[in-house]
Amino acid sequence: MTIRADFEHVSALQYKLRAFQHRIDELESGEAYTELESKLCAAEKRHLAKTRHLEGELGRSERLNAKMRKRWFEVFETVERECNEKVGRAESQTKRMQERTWRAECALDAARDASSAQAGLMRELEQRLAEAEGMIAKLTAQVNRDFENSSLPSSAQGPARKRVPNTRASSGLRPGAQTGHPHHPRKCPKATRIVDIADPEDYERNPDLYRTGNVLSKLLISAHVAVDVIEYQASEWRRRSNGARLHTPFPQGLRDEVTYDGSVKTLAFLLANECCTSAGKVKCFLREASGGVLDVSTGMINGLAREFSLKSEAEKAQAVQALMSASVMHADFTGANVGGQNKQVLILAGGSRTMMLARESKGHKGIKGTPLENYVGCAVHDHDKTFYSYGLTHQECMQHNIRYLTGSVQNEPDLTWNTGMLDLIREMLHWRKQQPPETVPDPDAIAEFERRYDEHLELATTEYKNNPPTKYCRDGYNLSVRLQSYRESELRFLHDRQVPPDNSLCERLARVFKRKMHQAIVFRSFESLSYICDAIGKINDMRTLGKDVFAETNVVFDRAMPTA
């Protein structure tokens, strides 16, 4: 195999060698060169002809391009000129539009400024109008305010002194006794002297007349002031040994040359504090009524309240104990003028007992040290949040709610919840009044009252949301919030028969003190205010217990003055 391969390789090399040798012979002879040169010349000629042709074509193309370039430049110049003209016109128009836009913006800014000024003026006018309407509502409320259940004089009811109906609606009946009511005749006292009227002689001589045996009588009552002046006399003795003067002791209490007993003090005391008469008028009345015998001094009259207060400490302790053990206690504050400064009087009533306490101020400081501080029953009061810290349960005065609702009806005529709530409260009070004291309240009736109560409050919320109250007239809105927040304390009287629905007891006692306050105008010291409160409170306490005020007061004044 190797020899054959080598043979084939050698054969291939020989063939290539012969081919190369032949090619060399051709090149050496020049035939190939000549042929190649002739071919090259022919190709060069063809190339030169082609080049000339291409150069001609190129010249024509360049001339055409130049001509086309010139035309394009002309077109471009025309287009540029037209474009520049259009751009110029556009720039001019844009400039004019910019000027118009600037002028429009300036006008718009001026219009906006004017509009803002007008809007500000409108807001100011609306605010002033709202304030004016609120002020009108406030003044209307003040003019229509009900003063008839207050201690204010008629001059405080406004220039017109218009009579505003209070919460007691007119029944339409005539004044005086009503048919079906028990008769209250005049009391007939025992006669101190009997005067027989002689029969006419005509009656005696007339045979048609005869005596029936009945005696008809009419009483004539007259009054006069009788003064009993008792003079105690005691012989004077003198001791020979030292010259000392002696006499039999006078009865207890007779220290001065003239001494007034408890009856005179009681009469002057009640005239000054129960009848609210000035000390000068009391002095004048006693002197004139007694024919000049009773000529007491104004200083003695002014000092009777202090004496009565100091001698009635035992009654005050009993009143405190009765108030603390009462199931319901009424409480209220009223103002007093002491030396030009505002002081307070705390009025407490409950368990058929009453008290008036002079306090420096309202609030917790005014309640500290009083029977109300540690009270554990139901406290009846107006909406004074201070009272909610004392007592286990509470009842707010429904009469105050009626007054506020009446004012809301008058001053907020566009609302309807106030009329409905006013009718509901009156209906609840009428229902409560008709219930016998020993019966258990009907739970279904109470549930119906509470449902209607909640409906009116929901209506109030909706109406005040659509018609917000002004800052000048918010009594109706504040009342609706209070009725909802203190619902349990507003409706307790429906569930508990022992709880009264109002605080009228303290209101009546407050008017008693206000009459004395208006008569005195101003107290000179806080001690005098305290003595007057003790005196007025004790007098009303006696009346509440059904006692004879004159006799009980006389007993107090006949006591000995307690020692310090």
mmCIF file of C-alpha atoms in Angstrom, residues 151 332-338 341-347 359 362 510 513-518 521 523 529 533:
data_model
loop_
_atom_site.group_PDB
_atom_site.id
_atom_site.type_symbol
_atom_site.label_atom_id
_atom_site.label_comp_id
_atom_site.label_asym_id
_atom_site.label_seq_id
_atom_site.Cartn_x
_atom_site.Cartn_y
_atom_site.Cartn_z
ATOM 1 C CA SER A 151 -88.178 88.781 91.883
ATOM 2 C CA ASP A 332 -80.740 76.897 94.850
ATOM 3 C CA PHE A 333 -78.461 79.946 95.034
ATOM 4 C CA THR A 334 -79.559 83.582 94.929
ATOM 5 C CA GLY A 335 -77.475 86.748 95.030
ATOM 6 C CA ALA A 336 -77.133 89.353 97.784
ATOM 7 C CA ASN A 337 -75.413 92.747 97.950
ATOM 8 C CA VAL A 338 -73.023 93.137 100.881
ATOM 9 C CA GLN A 341 -69.965 93.131 96.660
ATOM 10 C CA ASN A 342 -71.883 90.152 95.359
ATOM 11 C CA LYS A 343 -72.482 87.402 97.913
ATOM 12 C CA GLN A 344 -74.667 84.335 97.731
ATOM 13 C CA VAL A 345 -77.490 82.789 99.744
ATOM 14 C CA LEU A 346 -77.907 79.011 99.631
ATOM 15 C CA ILE A 347 -81.538 77.945 100.010
ATOM 16 C CA ARG A 359 -72.192 82.097 101.592
ATOM 17 C CA LYS A 362 -71.369 79.928 94.648
ATOM 18 C CA ALA A 510 -85.834 83.011 97.054
ATOM 19 C CA PHE A 513 -85.410 86.806 100.547
ATOM 20 C CA LYS A 514 -85.444 89.072 97.478
ATOM 21 C CA ARG A 515 -88.246 91.137 98.999
ATOM 22 C CA LYS A 516 -86.037 91.722 102.027
ATOM 23 C CA MET A 517 -83.055 92.404 99.747
ATOM 24 C CA HIS A 518 -84.977 95.034 97.807
ATOM 25 C CA ILE A 521 -80.846 97.496 99.202
ATOM 26 C CA PHE A 523 -76.187 94.823 103.785
ATOM 27 C CA LEU A 529 -76.560 88.911 105.972
ATOM 28 C CA CYS A 533 -80.802 84.507 106.421
#
